[in-house]
Coordinates of C-alpha atoms and ligand atoms in Angstrom, one line a residue:
X1 CA 153.7 -20.9 -19.7
X2 CA 151.6 -18.5 -21.8
X3 CA 148.6 -20.7 -22.2
X4 CA 145.5 -19.0 -23.7
X5 CA 143.2 -18.3 -20.7
X6 CA 139.7 -19.6 -20.7
X7 CA 136.9 -17.2 -20.2
X8 CA 136.3 -18.2 -16.6
X9 CA 140.0 -17.6 -15.9
X10 CA 140.0 -14.2 -17.5
X11 CA 136.9 -13.2 -15.5
X12 CA 138.6 -14.3 -12.4
X13 CA 141.7 -12.4 -13.1
X14 CA 139.8 -9.2 -13.9
X15 CA 137.7 -9.4 -10.7
X16 CA 140.9 -10.1 -8.7
X17 CA 142.5 -7.0 -10.2
X18 CA 139.8 -4.8 -8.7
X19 CA 139.2 -6.7 -5.5
X20 CA 142.8 -7.6 -4.6
X21 CA 141.9 -11.1 -3.5
X22 CA 140.9 -14.3 -5.2
X23 CA 137.2 -13.9 -6.1
X24 CA 136.6 -17.7 -6.0
X25 CA 134.1 -17.6 -8.8
X26 CA 131.4 -20.2 -8.6
X27 CA 129.0 -21.2 -11.4
X28 CA 125.7 -19.5 -10.9
X29 CA 123.1 -21.6 -9.2
X30 CA 120.4 -20.5 -11.6
X31 CA 120.5 -19.2 -15.2
X32 CA 118.8 -15.9 -14.1
X33 CA 121.8 -15.2 -12.0
X34 CA 124.1 -15.2 -15.0
X35 CA 127.1 -17.5 -15.4
X36 CA 129.2 -16.9 -12.3
X37 CA 128.8 -15.5 -8.9
X38 CA 131.3 -14.3 -6.3
X39 CA 131.0 -13.5 -2.7
X40 CA 134.2 -11.4 -2.8
X41 CA 132.3 -8.2 -1.6
X42 CA 131.0 -10.0 1.5
X43 CA 134.5 -11.1 2.4
X44 CA 136.0 -7.6 1.8
X45 CA 133.1 -6.0 3.7
X46 CA 133.9 -8.1 6.7
X47 CA 137.5 -7.0 6.7
X48 CA 136.8 -3.3 6.0
X49 CA 133.8 -3.1 8.3
X50 CA 131.6 -1.6 5.5
X51 CA 128.1 -2.8 4.4
X52 CA 128.6 -5.6 1.9
X53 CA 126.2 -4.2 -0.7
X54 CA 128.1 -0.9 -0.7
X55 CA 131.4 -2.8 -1.3
X56 CA 129.8 -4.8 -4.0
X57 CA 128.5 -1.6 -5.8
X58 CA 131.9 -0.1 -5.6
X59 CA 133.5 -3.2 -7.0
X60 CA 131.0 -3.3 -9.8
X61 CA 132.2 0.2 -10.8
X62 CA 135.8 -0.9 -10.7
X63 CA 135.8 -4.3 -12.3
X64 CA 136.9 -3.9 -15.9
X65 CA 134.7 -6.5 -17.8
X66 CA 132.7 -4.4 -20.1
X67 CA 134.2 -6.1 -23.1
X68 CA 133.2 -9.6 -22.0
X69 CA 130.2 -9.3 -19.7
X70 CA 126.7 -7.8 -19.5
X71 CA 126.6 -5.0 -16.8
X72 CA 127.5 -6.7 -13.5
X73 CA 124.7 -7.0 -10.9
X74 CA 124.7 -6.9 -7.2
X75 CA 122.4 -9.5 -5.7
X76 CA 121.0 -10.5 -2.3
X77 CA 123.3 -9.6 0.6
X78 CA 126.1 -8.5 -1.7
X79 CA 126.9 -11.2 -4.2
X80 CA 128.1 -10.1 -7.6
X81 CA 126.6 -11.9 -10.6
X82 CA 128.5 -12.1 -13.9
X83 CA 126.9 -12.8 -17.2
X84 CA 129.2 -13.3 -20.2
X85 CA 127.8 -11.6 -23.3
X86 CA 126.3 -14.2 -25.7
X87 CA 128.4 -13.0 -28.6
X88 CA 131.6 -13.4 -26.6
X89 CA 130.6 -17.0 -25.8
X90 CA 129.8 -17.6 -29.4
X91 CA 133.1 -16.3 -30.5
X92 CA 134.9 -18.5 -28.0
X93 CA 133.1 -21.6 -29.2
X94 CA 133.8 -20.7 -32.8
X95 CA 137.5 -20.4 -32.0
X96 CA 137.5 -23.9 -30.6
X97 CA 136.0 -25.1 -33.9
X98 CA 138.4 -23.2 -36.2
X99 CA 141.7 -22.6 -34.5
X100 CA 144.5 -25.1 -35.0
X101 CA 144.8 -26.4 -31.5
X102 CA 141.1 -26.0 -30.5
X103 CA 142.4 -23.8 -27.7
X104 CA 145.5 -25.8 -26.8
X105 CA 148.2 -23.2 -27.0
X106 CA 151.8 -24.1 -27.6
X107 CA 154.3 -23.0 -25.0
X108 CA 156.7 -20.1 -25.6
X109 CA 159.7 -22.0 -24.3
X110 CA 159.4 -25.7 -25.2
X111 CA 161.2 -28.0 -22.9
X112 CA 163.0 -31.2 -23.7
X113 CA 161.1 -33.7 -21.6
X114 CA 162.3 -37.3 -21.0
X115 CA 159.4 -39.6 -20.1
X116 CA 160.6 -42.9 -18.7
X117 CA 157.7 -45.3 -19.1
X118 CA 156.6 -48.8 -19.8
X119 CA 160.0 -50.4 -19.0
X120 CA 159.1 -54.1 -18.9
X121 CA 161.7 -56.8 -18.2
X122 CA 163.3 -59.1 -20.7
X123 CA 162.1 -62.7 -20.6
X124 CA 159.0 -61.7 -18.7
X125 CA 155.6 -60.8 -19.9
X126 CA 154.3 -57.3 -19.2
X127 CA 152.1 -57.3 -16.2
X128 CA 149.5 -54.8 -15.0
X129 CA 152.1 -52.5 -13.5
X130 CA 153.6 -52.1 -17.0
X131 CA 150.1 -51.6 -18.4
X132 CA 149.6 -48.6 -16.1
X133 CA 153.0 -47.2 -16.8
X134 CA 152.5 -47.6 -20.6
X135 CA 149.1 -46.0 -20.6
X136 CA 150.0 -43.1 -18.3
X137 CA 153.3 -42.4 -19.9
X138 CA 151.8 -42.4 -23.3
X139 CA 149.2 -39.9 -22.2
X140 CA 151.9 -37.6 -20.9
X141 CA 153.8 -37.9 -24.2
X142 CA 150.7 -36.9 -26.1
X143 CA 149.8 -34.0 -23.9
X144 CA 153.3 -32.5 -23.7
X145 CA 153.8 -32.9 -27.5
X146 CA 150.5 -31.1 -28.1
X147 CA 151.8 -28.2 -26.0
X148 CA 154.9 -28.0 -28.2
X149 CA 157.4 -29.6 -25.9
X150 CA 160.0 -32.0 -27.3
X151 CA 159.3 -35.4 -25.7
X152 CA 161.9 -38.1 -25.6
X153 CA 160.3 -41.3 -24.4
X154 CA 162.8 -43.7 -22.8
X155 CA 161.7 -47.3 -22.5
X156 CA 164.1 -48.4 -19.7
X157 CA 163.7 -52.1 -20.2
X158 CA 165.3 -54.5 -17.8
X159 CA 167.8 -56.1 -20.3
X160 CA 170.7 -56.5 -17.9
X161 CA 171.5 -58.1 -14.6
X162 CA 172.2 -61.3 -12.8
X163 CA 169.1 -63.1 -14.1
X164 CA 170.9 -63.4 -17.5
X165 CA 173.4 -65.8 -15.9
X166 CA 170.8 -68.4 -15.2
X167 CA 168.9 -67.7 -18.4
X168 CA 171.9 -68.3 -20.6
X169 CA 173.0 -71.3 -18.6
X170 CA 169.6 -72.9 -18.8
X171 CA 169.4 -72.3 -22.5
X172 CA 172.7 -74.1 -23.0
X173 CA 171.7 -76.9 -20.7
X174 CA 168.5 -77.6 -22.6
X175 CA 170.1 -77.0 -26.0
X176 CA 167.2 -74.7 -26.6
X177 CA 166.8 -73.0 -30.0
X178 CA 165.8 -69.5 -29.0
X179 CA 164.6 -68.6 -32.5
X180 CA 161.6 -70.9 -31.9
X181 CA 160.6 -69.1 -28.7
X182 CA 158.0 -66.5 -28.1
X183 CA 157.7 -64.2 -25.0
X184 CA 155.6 -66.6 -22.9
X185 CA 158.1 -69.3 -23.9
X186 CA 160.9 -67.1 -22.6
X187 CA 159.1 -66.5 -19.4
X188 CA 158.7 -70.3 -19.0
X189 CA 162.4 -70.6 -19.5
X190 CA 162.9 -68.0 -16.8
X191 CA 160.8 -70.0 -14.4
X192 CA 162.7 -73.3 -15.2
X193 CA 166.0 -71.5 -14.7
X194 CA 164.8 -70.1 -11.4
X195 CA 163.7 -73.5 -10.1
X196 CA 167.0 -75.0 -11.3
X197 CA 168.9 -72.3 -9.4
X198 CA 167.1 -73.1 -6.2
X199 CA 167.7 -76.8 -6.3
X200 CA 171.3 -77.0 -7.6
X201 CA 174.3 -75.3 -6.1
X202 CA 176.3 -76.4 -9.0
X203 CA 173.9 -74.6 -11.4
X204 CA 174.0 -71.5 -9.2
X205 CA 177.7 -71.4 -9.5
X206 CA 177.7 -71.8 -13.2
X207 CA 175.0 -69.0 -13.4
X208 CA 177.3 -66.7 -11.4
X209 CA 180.2 -67.5 -13.7
X210 CA 178.0 -66.8 -16.7
X211 CA 177.2 -63.3 -15.4
X212 CA 181.0 -62.6 -15.4
X213 CA 181.2 -63.9 -19.0
X214 CA 178.3 -61.7 -20.1
X215 CA 180.0 -58.7 -18.6
X216 CA 183.3 -59.6 -20.2
X217 CA 181.6 -59.7 -23.6
X218 CA 182.0 -63.4 -24.2
X219 CA 180.6 -64.0 -27.7
X220 CA 178.3 -67.0 -27.2
X221 CA 176.9 -65.5 -24.0
X222 CA 176.2 -62.2 -25.7
X223 CA 174.5 -63.9 -28.6
X224 CA 172.1 -65.8 -26.4
X225 CA 171.5 -62.7 -24.3
X226 CA 170.7 -60.7 -27.5
X227 CA 168.3 -63.5 -28.7
X228 CA 166.4 -63.3 -25.4
X229 CA 166.1 -59.5 -25.9
X230 CA 164.9 -59.9 -29.5
X231 CA 162.3 -62.5 -28.5
X232 CA 161.0 -60.2 -25.7
X233 CA 160.9 -57.2 -28.0
X234 CA 158.7 -59.0 -30.5
X235 CA 156.3 -59.7 -27.6
X236 CA 156.5 -56.1 -26.2
X237 CA 155.9 -54.6 -29.6
X238 CA 152.9 -56.8 -30.3
X239 CA 151.4 -55.5 -27.0
X240 CA 152.2 -51.9 -27.8
X241 CA 150.4 -52.3 -31.2
X242 CA 147.5 -53.9 -29.5
X243 CA 147.4 -51.0 -27.0
X244 CA 147.7 -48.4 -29.7
X245 CA 150.6 -46.6 -28.0
X246 CA 153.3 -44.4 -29.5
X247 CA 156.3 -46.4 -28.3
X248 CA 158.6 -47.8 -30.9
X249 CA 162.1 -49.4 -31.0
X250 CA 163.5 -45.9 -31.3
X251 CA 162.5 -45.2 -27.7
X252 CA 164.3 -48.2 -26.3
X253 CA 166.9 -47.3 -23.8
X254 CA 167.4 -50.4 -21.7
X255 CA 169.5 -50.8 -18.7
X256 CA 172.3 -52.4 -20.7
X257 CA 173.1 -49.2 -22.6
X258 CA 174.6 -47.8 -19.4
X259 CA 177.0 -50.6 -18.8
X260 CA 180.1 -48.7 -19.7
X261 CA 179.0 -45.8 -17.6
X262 CA 178.6 -47.7 -14.4
X263 CA 182.2 -47.9 -13.3
X264 CA 182.6 -44.2 -14.4
X265 CA 179.8 -43.1 -12.2
X266 CA 181.1 -45.2 -9.3
X267 CA 184.6 -43.8 -9.6
X268 CA 183.3 -40.2 -10.0
X269 CA 181.2 -40.5 -6.8
X270 CA 184.1 -42.1 -4.9
X271 CA 186.7 -39.7 -6.1
X272 CA 184.6 -36.7 -5.0
X273 CA 183.9 -38.3 -1.6
X274 CA 180.2 -38.5 -2.3
X275 CA 180.3 -42.3 -2.1
X276 CA 182.2 -44.2 0.6
X277 CA 183.2 -47.8 1.0
X278 CA 181.0 -49.4 3.6
X279 CA 181.2 -53.1 4.5
X280 CA 182.8 -53.7 1.2
X281 CA 180.2 -51.9 -0.8
X282 CA 180.3 -48.5 -2.3
X283 CA 177.5 -46.4 -0.8
X284 CA 176.1 -42.9 -0.6
X285 CA 174.7 -41.8 2.7
X286 CA 172.2 -39.0 2.4
X287 CA 170.3 -37.2 5.1
X288 CA 166.7 -38.2 5.4
X289 CA 167.3 -41.7 4.0
X290 CA 167.4 -44.6 6.5
X291 CA 169.6 -46.7 4.3
X292 CA 172.4 -45.7 2.0
X293 CA 172.2 -45.9 -1.8
X294 CA 174.3 -48.8 -2.9
X295 CA 176.4 -47.9 -6.0
X296 CA 178.4 -51.1 -6.1
X297 CA 177.8 -54.1 -4.0
X298 CA 180.4 -56.1 -2.0
X299 CA 180.8 -58.5 -4.9
X300 CA 181.7 -55.7 -7.2
X301 CA 178.3 -55.7 -9.0
X302 CA 176.5 -52.5 -10.1
X303 CA 172.7 -52.6 -9.7
X304 CA 169.5 -50.8 -10.3
X305 CA 170.5 -47.6 -8.4
X306 CA 173.8 -47.1 -10.2
X307 CA 172.1 -47.7 -13.5
X308 CA 169.5 -45.0 -12.8
X309 CA 172.2 -42.5 -11.8
X310 CA 174.0 -43.2 -15.1
X311 CA 170.6 -42.8 -16.9
X312 CA 170.1 -39.4 -15.3
X313 CA 173.6 -38.3 -16.4
X314 CA 172.8 -39.4 -19.9
X315 CA 169.4 -37.8 -20.0
X316 CA 170.7 -34.5 -18.8
X317 CA 174.2 -34.4 -20.2
X318 CA 173.6 -36.1 -23.6
X319 CA 169.9 -35.8 -24.3
X320 CA 169.9 -32.2 -22.9
X321 CA 166.6 -32.9 -21.1
X322 CA 165.3 -30.1 -18.7
X323 CA 162.4 -32.1 -17.3
X324 CA 162.6 -35.7 -16.3
X325 CA 159.4 -37.7 -15.7
X326 CA 159.3 -41.3 -14.3
X327 CA 156.2 -43.3 -14.6
X328 CA 156.7 -46.3 -12.3
X329 CA 154.6 -48.1 -9.6
X330 CA 154.4 -46.3 -6.2
X331 CA 156.5 -49.0 -4.5
X332 CA 159.6 -47.5 -6.2
X333 CA 159.0 -44.1 -4.6
X334 CA 161.9 -44.5 -2.2
X335 CA 164.3 -45.7 -4.9
X336 CA 163.6 -42.6 -7.0
X337 CA 163.7 -40.1 -4.2
X338 CA 167.1 -41.5 -3.2
X339 CA 168.4 -41.5 -6.8
X340 CA 167.2 -37.9 -7.3
X341 CA 168.9 -36.8 -4.1
X342 CA 172.2 -38.5 -4.9
X343 CA 172.0 -37.1 -8.5
X344 CA 171.5 -33.6 -7.2
X345 CA 174.4 -33.9 -4.8
X346 CA 176.6 -35.2 -7.6
X347 CA 175.5 -32.4 -10.0
X348 CA 174.1 -34.9 -12.5
X349 CA 170.8 -33.3 -11.9
X350 CA 171.3 -29.5 -11.8
X351 CA 168.7 -27.3 -10.0
X352 CA 167.2 -26.1 -13.2
X353 CA 166.3 -29.6 -14.4
X354 CA 163.2 -30.9 -12.7
X355 CA 162.8 -34.6 -11.9
X356 CA 159.3 -35.9 -11.1
X357 CA 158.4 -39.4 -10.0
X358 CA 154.8 -40.2 -10.9
X359 CA 154.1 -43.3 -8.8
X360 CA 150.9 -45.0 -9.5
X361 CA 148.7 -47.3 -7.5
X362 CA 147.8 -50.9 -8.0
X363 CA 145.1 -52.6 -10.0
X364 CA 142.9 -54.6 -7.7
X365 CA 140.8 -57.6 -8.4
X366 CA 137.1 -57.8 -7.5
X367 CA 138.1 -59.2 -4.1
X368 CA 139.9 -55.9 -3.4
X369 CA 143.2 -57.6 -3.4
X370 CA 146.1 -57.1 -5.7
X371 CA 145.0 -58.3 -9.1
X372 CA 146.5 -61.8 -9.7
X373 CA 145.7 -65.0 -11.5
X374 CA 144.0 -68.0 -9.8
X375 CA 147.5 -69.4 -9.3
X376 CA 148.5 -66.2 -7.4
X377 CA 150.9 -65.0 -10.1
X378 CA 150.8 -61.5 -11.5
X379 CA 148.2 -61.0 -14.3
X380 CA 149.7 -60.5 -17.7
X381 CA 148.7 -57.5 -19.7
X382 CA 147.5 -59.5 -22.6
X383 CA 145.1 -61.5 -20.4
X384 CA 143.7 -58.3 -19.1
X385 CA 143.1 -57.0 -22.6
X386 CA 141.5 -60.4 -23.4
X387 CA 139.2 -60.0 -20.4
X388 CA 138.0 -56.6 -21.5
X389 CA 137.6 -57.8 -25.1
X390 CA 135.2 -60.5 -23.8
X391 CA 132.9 -57.6 -22.9
X392 CA 133.3 -55.3 -25.9
X393 CA 135.0 -54.7 -29.3
X394 CA 138.7 -54.1 -29.2
X395 CA 138.7 -50.3 -29.6
X396 CA 136.0 -50.0 -26.9
X397 CA 137.7 -52.5 -24.5
X398 CA 140.9 -50.5 -24.9
X399 CA 139.1 -47.2 -24.2
X400 CA 137.6 -48.8 -21.2
X401 CA 140.9 -49.9 -19.7
X402 CA 142.8 -46.7 -20.5
X403 CA 140.1 -44.5 -19.1
X404 CA 139.8 -46.5 -16.0
X405 CA 143.5 -46.1 -15.6
X406 CA 143.6 -42.4 -16.1
X407 CA 140.4 -41.1 -14.6
X408 CA 141.3 -41.5 -11.0
X409 CA 144.1 -39.9 -9.1
X410 CA 147.1 -41.9 -10.3
X411 CA 148.3 -42.8 -6.8
X412 CA 145.0 -44.5 -6.1
X413 CA 144.5 -48.2 -6.5
X414 CA 141.6 -49.1 -8.7
X415 CA 139.5 -52.2 -9.2
X416 CA 139.5 -53.9 -12.5
X417 CA 135.9 -54.5 -13.2
X418 CA 135.6 -55.2 -17.0
X419 CA 131.9 -55.1 -17.1
X420 CA 131.6 -51.7 -15.4
X421 CA 134.5 -50.3 -17.4
X422 CA 133.1 -51.1 -20.8
X423 CA 129.6 -49.7 -20.0
X424 CA 128.5 -46.9 -22.3
X425 CA 126.9 -45.1 -19.3
X426 CA 128.6 -43.5 -16.4
X427 CA 132.1 -42.1 -16.1
X428 CA 133.8 -44.5 -18.6
X429 CA 135.8 -44.3 -21.8
X430 CA 133.1 -46.0 -23.9
X431 CA 130.6 -43.3 -22.7
X432 CA 132.8 -40.6 -24.1
X433 CA 133.3 -42.6 -27.3
X434 CA 129.6 -42.9 -27.6
X435 CA 129.1 -39.2 -27.0
X436 CA 131.5 -38.5 -29.8
X437 CA 129.8 -41.0 -32.2
X438 CA 126.4 -39.6 -31.4
X439 CA 127.4 -36.0 -32.2
X440 CA 129.2 -37.3 -35.3
X441 CA 126.0 -38.9 -36.4
X442 CA 124.1 -35.7 -36.2
X443 CA 126.7 -33.8 -38.1
X444 CA 126.8 -36.5 -40.8
X445 CA 123.0 -36.3 -41.2
X446 CA 123.2 -32.5 -41.4
X447 CA 125.9 -32.7 -44.1
X448 CA 123.9 -35.3 -46.0
X449 CA 121.0 -32.9 -46.0
X450 CA 123.2 -30.1 -47.2
X451 CA 123.0 -28.0 -44.1
X452 CA 126.2 -25.9 -43.8
X453 CA 127.7 -24.5 -40.6
X454 CA 131.0 -22.8 -39.8
X455 CA 130.3 -20.3 -37.0
X456 CA 128.6 -20.3 -33.6
X457 CA 126.4 -17.1 -33.9
X458 CA 123.3 -17.5 -31.8
X459 CA 123.3 -18.7 -28.2
X460 CA 120.0 -18.4 -26.6
X461 CA 119.5 -21.3 -24.2
X462 CA 121.4 -21.9 -20.9
X463 CA 122.4 -25.3 -22.1
X464 CA 124.1 -23.7 -25.1
X465 CA 125.9 -21.3 -22.8
X466 CA 127.1 -24.0 -20.5
X467 CA 128.5 -26.0 -23.5
X468 CA 130.2 -23.0 -25.0
X469 CA 131.8 -22.0 -21.7
X470 CA 133.1 -25.5 -21.2
X471 CA 134.5 -25.6 -24.7
X472 CA 136.4 -22.4 -23.9
X473 CA 138.2 -24.2 -21.0
X474 CA 139.7 -27.0 -23.1
X475 CA 143.1 -25.5 -23.7
X476 CA 143.5 -24.5 -20.1
X477 CA 142.7 -28.0 -18.9
X478 CA 145.3 -29.5 -21.2
X479 CA 147.9 -27.0 -20.0
X480 CA 147.0 -28.1 -16.4
X481 CA 147.5 -31.7 -17.2
X482 CA 150.9 -30.9 -18.8
X483 CA 152.0 -29.1 -15.7
X484 CA 150.5 -31.2 -12.9
X485 CA 150.7 -34.6 -14.7
X486 CA 147.2 -35.4 -13.5
X487 CA 145.2 -36.9 -16.5
X488 CA 142.1 -37.3 -14.3
X489 CA 141.6 -33.5 -14.8
X490 CA 141.2 -34.0 -18.5
X491 CA 139.0 -37.1 -18.0
X492 CA 136.7 -35.2 -15.6
X493 CA 136.5 -32.3 -18.1
X494 CA 135.6 -34.5 -21.0
X495 CA 133.0 -36.3 -18.9
X496 CA 131.5 -32.9 -17.9
X497 CA 131.5 -31.9 -21.6
X498 CA 129.7 -35.1 -22.7
X499 CA 127.1 -34.4 -20.0
X500 CA 126.6 -30.8 -21.1
X501 CA 126.3 -32.1 -24.7
X502 CA 123.4 -34.4 -23.7
X503 CA 121.6 -31.6 -21.8
X504 CA 122.0 -29.5 -24.8
X505 CA 120.4 -32.1 -27.0
X506 CA 117.5 -32.3 -24.6
X507 CA 116.9 -28.6 -24.5
X508 CA 117.9 -27.5 -28.0
X509 CA 116.6 -29.1 -31.1
X510 CA 119.5 -29.1 -33.7
X511 CA 118.3 -30.8 -36.9
X512 CA 114.7 -29.8 -36.2
X513 CA 115.5 -26.1 -35.9
X514 CA 116.0 -23.8 -38.9
X515 CA 118.2 -21.3 -40.6
X516 CA 120.9 -19.4 -38.6
X517 CA 119.9 -21.1 -35.3
X518 CA 120.4 -24.5 -36.9
X519 CA 123.7 -23.5 -38.4
X520 CA 124.9 -22.1 -35.1
X521 CA 123.9 -25.2 -33.2
X522 CA 125.5 -27.5 -35.7
X523 CA 128.7 -25.4 -35.3
X524 CA 128.5 -25.8 -31.6
X525 CA 128.1 -29.6 -32.1
X526 CA 131.1 -29.6 -34.4
X527 CA 133.2 -27.7 -31.9
X528 CA 132.2 -30.2 -29.2
X529 CA 133.0 -33.1 -31.5
X530 CA 136.4 -31.7 -32.1
X531 CA 137.2 -31.3 -28.4
X532 CA 135.9 -34.8 -27.6
X533 CA 138.1 -36.3 -30.4
X534 CA 141.2 -34.3 -29.5
X535 CA 140.7 -34.9 -25.8
X536 CA 140.3 -38.6 -26.2
X537 CA 143.3 -38.7 -28.5
X538 CA 145.4 -37.0 -25.7
X539 CA 144.3 -39.9 -23.5
X540 CA 145.4 -42.3 -26.2
X541 CA 141.8 -43.3 -26.8
X542 CA 140.3 -43.6 -30.3
X543 CA 137.1 -41.8 -31.1
X544 CA 135.2 -44.0 -33.5
X545 CA 132.9 -42.3 -36.0
X546 CA 130.1 -44.7 -35.3
X547 CA 129.2 -47.1 -32.5
Ligands
LIG1 N1 161.9 -52.5 -15.2 C1 161.5 -51.9 -14.0 C2 160.3 -52.7 -13.4 O1 159.7 -53.5 -14.1 C3 161.0 -50.5 -14.2 C4 162.0 -49.5 -14.6 C5 161.6 -48.1 -14.4 N2 162.5 -47.1 -14.9 C6 163.7 -46.8 -14.3 N3 164.4 -45.9 -14.8 N4 164.1 -47.4 -13.2 O2 160.0 -52.6 -12.2

């Protein structure tokens, strides 16, 4: 990836070129020490057995940074201080304001990336796990697209399987008109069918027979099955709109689309000796996995694993993806590791195609336990959004939820605390929205007064330097998120930027200054506004003009 390097990275590379080891640049502890400091000379001196200050002076001669920095200085026992020239910083900040991607560079070799996310189940409401998957997957889609990759979202909805036997049978028993049903209604039907299944052997038999009919393409069965999907999609889509995510019906790729492929996959694996019949089931034994992957069970049914193998074949073979990303709860880690291993062995997943499972943690309630309703059932996504909207306006509530979801390591569990999440102070989504609205207000005022700005020219105060330096890092942070799939890096960066912006306000009058200084500060504000807005957008968070 040929991402444009930020100033700190360029500095680091140049020092490394002279020193031969990672300089581990640190931000200077005080403005008079410049912007960065390195102890590389001390470490080299140790190895070489030379006095550190001597090594530092030699390095200062060798490091090629005259185009970017003031003359380097040796300090104390042998530290090297680096101070970026003010006009270089100004130029970097101006680029963020004026260049198309604000520093996000598009990759030279775009990949075709499949992102498998959201993936709720038919006739069930989306729960918090689907909330996380939807928010995280949507963020990946936005980031990777901004980098120029071709992203193919795949919403692997659970629209096939044995549960449809009981759902269809229950519908017929009740003489239910499914066109009158909404998603919560379909879920209630699911629960009634489930209860019925448990209490009646006769019903259970009929449900099993109904699964066979569904698979055989029986017309009435298929019609009811399709109606259940349609009802569910209306519900899912309403939630997607409410969440302001990118998913549309075009991204649907439910389990059922692989139906015809399942026997093909099974036969292929069996013919090539990868799968073997074990106690009536067709299974793949792989080193390192305590239990085999079940391709076909003893009753002849194909399940979740076989479907995911077929999906990989499709994604690589037909969609020509060269990067696969799965955003699913951490409890499915084992399933995916095993599926990937089998797919590699079978050649469905060639070495040059990467497959990444991004397992995320749980959302916990205030009691530190898995978030659930008073009745102990999983919390629906809509009730969660409702809870946040009790505390704040919809766009703020949504920002709060999304940011809480993305700002910690994804694997970590986090506590759903609506009140804290919507606060406009602290490390929250609304705080960043507020920072954006505030800088926007200053710029609006400036424009109303006819003050023009287009270039950052004068940078005098340390707070301005800090802000400009941070702005120059934006593109690199986005590239890191695209590579590591760790959105918290972008959250942390934006939080730091918002903090630097408020220190800047404290130390540097903007509207009250004059002439070139005012124009330059306004341009710095505008560059910051741009990065805040773009950065929030990559997180899927709106940046309101006013708050
Ligand atoms: N529908 C599944 C669930 O709710 C998630 C599917 C994830 N994607 C996949 N390719 N298996 O747990």
